[in-house]
Amino acid sequence: MSFSKLGLSDPILSALTDLSYSEPTAIQKKAIPAVLSGRDLIASAQTGTGKTASFVLPILHKLNAEHNQHTLRGKRIRALVLVPTRELAIQVEASIEQYGKHLALTSMAMYGGIDSQPQKQRLIWGIDLLVATPGRLLDMAHQRALHFDELEFLVLDEADRMLDMGFIDDINKIIERLPAQRQNLLFSATISDDVRALAKRTISAPIEISIAQNKKYQPSINQWLVTIDKTNKSALLSHLIKELKWQQALIFIETKHGAAKLVSQLEKRGIIAESIHGGRTQEIREKILKDFKQGHIKYLVATGIAARGLDIGELDRVVNYDLPDKVDDYIHRIGRTGRAGASGEAVSFVSKDNFRNLCAIESRLGHIIERKEVAEFPVKKTVPVSILNFVPKNKRS
Ligand code: AMP
């Protein structure tokens, strides 16, 4: 099947020819006609499937079709793509430029962490397609540098990652400001309960598309757990770091106090670690994270909350020193490892009082997580094998 069968206009087809795209990918075959027909859309698809073009191409087509009758007013935008990170904003905007190079539409990437003045300046004349991170966008709206009354398209790209990074309040505030009459598209690697709840509030009668993961991009995550008495956890962690020669680990812990304590316990055993928690400023957390990603810090202890506003990226290994209370948190955490074909490892420490959590997690996964025994750490309080169809009490009907 060729792109011309999808009903895209000639200038767009010619840009695709320039890029040597010979045929649409699976998601493009499904999403492009759906968007052209004016329907809302929910698509589960990973990076690498061609998902960016699947929304950019039909939006460009539709904006261009009305372009002659439409005079864009100052500080107005016609399409908004919300993305979790600055990197993705830059990448998506670069794709818009490539695909729209024969069209007279304007686009811009807008994100925080840099001077907002040049961005404001560009908004003065209006922009057809704006790609933005939620925080900076909201800032601009508050400053009246941007109005949404001419918006026709909303795209939530990598919705799961945006929720993962704690943008839900910002997203809700943005959506409240948008005109009710608009076309909504949501893309997410996984459609978790939280993503579904967001979709329910944002999107009406959508077409749903699910694209099987490209094998090349299928994460292979080696999940295993060790049952351990609570009092032995820090000794077990030191032991595993040394015995298994771990070169990198992001260690999730429940409390800020616990994070500081664990760092000093590790230090006593000769292991240098750092911590990020709610007591540290965003700036310091980002600096520490950067050092961790570059390998200057090998072991990073983080509370779940501190990790929320950060783009953790791809890691070799996460350790659930404390098993999270929410199953979604477990899924998000393990999803940080083994991205884009590399193999990753997710290790959990489970003590007897985590039994219910473990049942809930394994029920969601649909399988039992492999247990490994560490001979040096025999347990006194055994953790029973999970009941796989476990339903928490408050969710029983
Ligand atoms: P994405 O999933 O949007 O991040 O796209 C992954 C990569 O696939 C990007 O480098 C695109 O340029 C490329 N791509 C997207 N659609 C096609 C296509 N139909 N044919 C060839 N390459 C494509």
XYZ file of C-alpha atoms and ligand atoms in Angstrom:
420
model
C 0.000 0.000 0.000
C 1.338 3.443 -0.859
C 0.877 6.746 0.948
C -1.089 8.163 -1.991
C -3.950 5.713 -1.210
C -4.425 7.361 2.171
C -5.739 10.620 0.716
C -2.866 12.901 1.676
C -2.230 15.938 -0.507
C 0.585 16.182 -3.070
C 2.956 18.507 -1.192
C 2.919 16.057 1.745
C 3.428 13.036 -0.535
C 6.329 14.782 -2.160
C 7.979 15.419 1.245
C 7.604 11.701 2.010
C 9.207 10.810 -1.314
C 12.111 13.121 -0.444
C 12.513 11.128 2.781
C 12.319 7.809 0.871
C 9.341 6.567 2.865
C 7.978 3.966 0.462
C 4.927 2.794 2.375
C 3.038 3.628 5.555
C 3.804 1.682 8.736
C 1.035 -0.311 10.476
C -0.006 2.544 12.730
C 0.046 5.044 9.876
C -2.257 2.812 7.803
C -4.812 2.838 10.596
C -4.384 6.264 12.169
C -4.130 8.497 9.084
C -7.604 7.657 7.667
C -9.088 7.858 11.176
C -7.685 11.351 11.774
C -8.641 12.515 8.273
C -12.216 11.379 8.944
C -12.344 13.741 11.930
C -12.678 11.096 14.645
C -10.981 11.149 18.035
C -8.317 8.496 18.503
C -6.595 6.472 21.207
C -3.557 4.582 19.997
C -1.222 2.351 21.914
C 2.099 2.398 20.119
C 5.743 2.613 21.057
C 8.372 4.962 19.737
C 9.840 3.437 16.608
C 6.510 2.437 15.058
C 6.218 5.643 13.031
C 3.635 7.109 15.416
C 4.796 10.720 14.988
C 4.023 10.749 11.267
C 0.710 8.996 11.985
C -0.641 12.154 13.619
C 1.526 14.849 12.013
C 0.691 13.922 8.393
C -3.127 14.056 8.635
C -3.048 17.174 10.826
C -0.823 18.929 8.285
C -3.194 17.822 5.534
C -6.264 19.171 7.324
C -4.686 22.434 8.431
C -3.407 23.009 4.930
C -6.776 22.290 3.328
C -8.308 25.173 5.282
C -5.232 27.339 5.122
C -6.438 29.620 2.318
C -9.671 30.476 4.097
C -7.978 30.838 7.429
C -6.086 33.859 8.689
C -4.286 32.974 11.864
C -4.676 35.651 14.520
C -1.848 36.697 16.809
C -1.093 34.545 19.890
C -3.343 31.805 18.500
C -2.509 28.183 17.662
C -4.459 25.654 15.582
C -2.884 22.384 16.736
C -1.272 21.574 20.074
C 0.944 18.539 20.630
C 1.673 17.978 24.324
C 4.818 15.958 25.038
C 6.622 14.954 28.248
C 10.136 16.234 27.526
C 12.105 18.932 25.808
C 13.904 16.287 23.717
C 10.647 14.918 22.368
C 9.322 18.445 21.696
C 12.373 19.175 19.555
C 12.122 15.829 17.787
C 8.402 16.092 16.973
C 8.774 19.670 15.739
C 11.666 18.585 13.500
C 9.369 15.927 11.997
C 6.660 18.545 11.394
C 9.182 20.670 9.522
C 10.294 17.733 7.399
C 6.806 16.525 6.528
C 5.474 20.054 5.998
C 8.418 21.494 4.106
C 6.334 22.139 0.960
C 3.520 23.766 2.938
C 3.226 27.297 4.255
C 2.337 26.252 7.810
C 4.301 27.376 10.851
C 5.461 25.294 13.814
C 7.451 25.710 16.992
C 8.763 23.636 19.912
C 8.190 25.230 23.309
C 9.649 23.911 26.561
C 10.895 25.086 29.930
C 14.376 25.554 31.302
C 15.270 28.344 28.877
C 14.414 32.033 28.524
C 10.763 32.368 27.539
C 11.129 35.736 25.792
C 12.051 34.446 22.290
C 9.182 31.915 22.514
C 6.761 34.718 23.430
C 8.043 36.764 20.545
C 7.306 33.990 18.071
C 3.819 33.465 19.444
C 2.877 37.076 18.704
C 2.078 36.220 15.062
C 0.378 32.953 15.899
C 1.655 29.430 15.143
C -0.190 26.683 13.256
C 1.331 23.727 15.118
C 2.771 24.112 18.581
C 4.649 21.252 20.275
C 4.992 21.935 23.987
C 5.746 20.508 27.401
C 2.849 21.077 29.832
C 4.557 23.337 32.396
C 5.879 25.967 29.996
C 2.658 25.943 27.984
C 0.590 26.682 31.068
C 3.015 29.416 32.055
C 2.556 31.081 28.676
C -1.206 30.807 28.903
C -1.162 32.391 32.371
C 0.910 35.246 31.010
C -1.611 35.680 28.184
C 1.122 35.100 25.646
C -1.080 32.437 24.088
C -4.843 31.874 23.621
C -6.575 28.659 22.703
C -9.804 29.911 21.124
C -8.755 28.859 17.586
C -7.440 25.450 18.561
C -8.715 22.586 16.392
C -6.446 19.654 17.335
C -5.077 18.337 20.621
C -2.497 15.540 20.603
C -1.326 13.928 23.843
C 1.898 12.189 22.850
C 3.476 9.606 25.174
C 0.579 10.104 27.571
C 1.823 7.402 29.949
C 5.170 9.115 30.273
C 3.531 12.480 30.931
C 1.502 10.945 33.757
C 4.586 9.139 34.973
C 6.367 12.478 35.220
C 3.576 13.991 37.296
C 2.036 16.301 34.668
C -1.569 15.294 35.299
C -2.590 18.544 37.053
C -1.008 20.689 34.364
C -2.660 18.643 31.622
C -6.067 18.977 33.269
C -5.613 22.736 33.619
C -4.653 23.026 29.957
C -7.608 20.947 28.799
C -9.996 23.143 30.808
C -8.872 26.105 28.727
C -9.387 24.487 25.321
C -12.466 24.967 23.143
C -14.926 22.074 23.540
C -15.133 21.605 19.771
C -11.822 19.996 18.803
C -10.307 16.746 17.584
C -8.361 14.756 20.209
C -5.639 12.182 19.637
C -3.925 10.266 22.396
C -0.796 8.155 21.938
C 0.699 6.037 24.686
C 3.090 3.106 24.869
C 0.791 1.429 27.375
C -2.841 2.163 28.143
C -2.800 1.958 31.950
C -5.809 2.697 34.169
C -4.517 6.251 34.629
C -4.187 6.811 30.874
C -7.688 5.430 30.361
C -9.051 7.800 33.006
C -7.355 10.733 31.261
C -8.762 9.610 27.909
C -12.252 9.357 29.369
C -12.158 12.988 30.488
C -10.608 14.281 27.256
C -11.814 12.250 24.331
C -15.224 11.437 22.929
C -16.185 8.212 21.139
C -12.644 7.493 19.968
C -11.416 4.957 17.475
C -8.985 2.674 19.315
C -5.855 1.406 17.666
C -3.398 -0.996 19.155
C -0.153 -1.720 17.385
C 1.744 -4.834 18.302
C 5.197 -3.940 19.433
C 7.923 -4.072 16.906
C 10.150 -6.948 18.053
C 13.178 -4.747 17.706
C 11.746 -2.367 20.261
C 10.188 -4.908 22.580
C 11.762 -4.365 25.949
C 13.112 -7.495 27.532
C 12.906 -6.986 31.251
C 14.291 -9.587 33.519
C 12.123 -9.356 36.644
C 13.014 -11.212 39.801
C 12.519 -10.852 43.506
C 14.164 -11.808 46.743
C 12.080 -12.440 49.831
C 13.767 -10.825 52.774
C 13.112 -9.888 56.400
C 12.655 -6.129 56.649
C 15.633 -5.597 58.932
C 18.025 -7.244 56.461
C 17.225 -5.206 53.370
C 20.196 -2.823 53.388
C 22.655 -5.670 54.007
C 21.062 -7.622 51.145
C 21.352 -4.632 48.805
C 25.065 -4.178 49.586
C 25.596 -7.888 49.096
C 23.902 -7.929 45.681
C 25.726 -4.812 44.482
C 29.061 -6.414 45.361
C 28.395 -10.047 44.454
C 26.636 -9.358 41.159
C 28.970 -6.454 40.325
C 26.112 -4.074 39.560
C 27.432 -1.033 37.728
C 24.197 0.932 37.924
C 21.023 0.788 39.992
C 18.119 3.126 40.605
C 16.810 2.116 43.999
C 13.239 3.038 44.894
C 12.412 3.536 48.534
C 9.296 4.704 50.329
C 10.357 7.605 52.531
C 12.716 10.560 52.471
C 14.076 9.555 55.861
C 14.615 5.996 54.630
C 16.523 7.298 51.580
C 19.025 9.243 53.677
C 19.454 6.310 56.064
C 20.049 3.820 53.258
C 22.714 6.038 51.676
C 24.636 6.085 54.973
C 24.170 2.324 55.522
C 25.602 1.670 52.057
C 28.447 4.035 52.729
C 29.395 2.068 55.865
C 29.821 -0.953 53.603
C 31.995 0.989 51.178
C 29.340 1.757 48.559
C 28.964 5.383 47.489
C 25.383 6.313 46.646
C 23.316 9.491 46.315
C 19.685 10.166 47.026
C 16.890 12.262 45.572
C 13.773 12.928 47.591
C 11.117 15.574 48.100
C 13.401 17.489 50.486
C 15.748 18.415 47.638
C 15.054 21.138 45.088
C 14.139 20.262 41.518
C 17.428 21.785 40.392
C 19.517 19.549 42.678
C 17.458 16.499 41.762
C 18.049 17.158 38.069
C 21.769 17.649 38.612
C 22.058 14.387 40.571
C 20.032 12.553 37.952
C 22.278 13.858 35.203
C 25.363 12.642 37.081
C 23.672 9.289 37.534
C 22.788 8.959 33.845
C 26.333 9.865 32.859
C 27.713 7.230 35.233
C 29.359 9.620 37.725
C 26.950 8.284 40.356
C 26.430 4.526 40.176
C 23.724 4.002 42.768
C 20.837 6.375 43.192
C 18.254 6.013 45.954
C 14.974 7.763 45.085
C 11.570 8.153 46.621
C 8.786 7.537 44.103
C 7.564 11.104 44.477
C 10.982 12.658 43.844
C 11.379 10.584 40.703
C 8.027 11.730 39.310
C 8.987 15.095 37.868
C 12.147 13.732 36.267
C 12.899 12.230 32.904
C 14.730 9.159 34.082
C 15.183 7.677 30.619
C 16.576 4.223 30.049
C 18.359 2.244 32.725
C 20.069 -1.090 33.214
C 18.387 -1.808 36.482
C 15.767 -0.659 38.949
C 15.501 -2.046 42.451
C 12.263 -1.877 44.406
C 13.865 -1.691 47.832
C 10.322 -1.037 49.009
C 7.633 -2.601 46.865
C 5.277 0.186 45.687
C 1.703 0.260 46.996
C 0.228 0.881 43.564
C 0.503 -1.674 40.775
C 0.773 1.137 38.184
C 3.872 2.401 39.981
C 5.462 -1.028 39.723
C 4.708 -1.185 35.987
C 6.102 2.322 35.421
C 9.247 1.567 37.366
C 10.086 -1.617 35.527
C 9.271 0.168 32.250
C 12.289 2.381 32.866
C 14.581 -0.522 32.115
C 15.175 -2.445 28.948
C 13.860 0.111 26.479
C 14.474 -0.037 22.726
C 15.809 -3.540 22.529
C 18.342 -3.365 25.340
C 17.761 -5.806 28.161
C 17.051 -4.493 31.622
C 16.552 -5.864 35.074
C 13.936 -5.127 37.728
C 14.667 -6.542 41.170
C 12.217 -6.355 44.079
C 12.750 -6.895 47.775
C 9.640 -8.448 49.248
C 8.955 -8.953 52.931
C 5.993 -10.625 54.561
C 3.936 -7.454 54.966
C 4.182 -6.837 51.186
C 2.268 -10.028 50.453
C -0.975 -8.309 49.351
C 0.917 -5.882 47.122
C 2.821 -8.725 45.564
C -0.430 -10.581 44.825
C -1.860 -7.468 43.148
C 1.282 -6.913 41.054
C 1.602 -10.526 39.948
C -2.117 -10.666 39.166
C -1.735 -7.664 36.848
C 1.354 -9.174 35.199
C -0.524 -12.432 34.821
C 2.397 -14.441 36.079
C 4.464 -15.088 39.163
C 7.766 -13.206 39.327
C 10.786 -15.462 39.568
C 12.107 -15.757 43.125
C 15.829 -16.011 43.745
C 17.254 -17.275 47.012
C 20.303 -15.616 48.464
C 21.870 -18.227 50.724
C 23.496 -15.660 53.020
C 20.066 -14.189 53.831
C 17.653 -16.884 54.977
C 14.215 -15.472 55.829
C 12.464 -15.937 59.156
C 9.104 -14.587 57.981
C 8.288 -16.448 54.776
C 6.263 -14.797 52.016
C 3.660 -17.228 50.674
C 3.244 -17.829 46.936
C 0.743 -15.348 45.455
C -2.862 -15.954 44.591
C -2.888 -14.870 40.955
C -6.490 -13.781 40.605
C -6.170 -11.588 43.674
C -8.552 -8.609 43.817
C -7.967 -6.009 46.541
C -10.835 -5.731 49.029
C -11.914 -2.250 47.954
C -12.252 -3.371 44.330
C -14.355 -6.478 45.020
C -17.881 -6.238 43.642
P 8.521 7.368 15.536
O 7.880 6.083 15.971
O 7.516 8.392 15.177
O 9.510 7.861 16.568
O 9.331 7.092 14.177
C 10.444 6.236 14.133
C 11.309 6.452 12.900
O 10.683 5.903 11.751
C 11.595 7.902 12.550
O 12.970 8.009 12.324
C 10.837 8.163 11.268
O 11.522 9.067 10.447
C 10.760 6.799 10.628
N 9.527 6.567 9.830
C 8.284 6.923 10.172
N 7.403 6.513 9.228
C 8.115 5.866 8.282
C 7.771 5.208 7.045
N 6.510 5.114 6.623
N 8.779 4.663 6.315
C 10.059 4.750 6.751
N 10.454 5.349 7.892
C 9.495 5.897 8.655
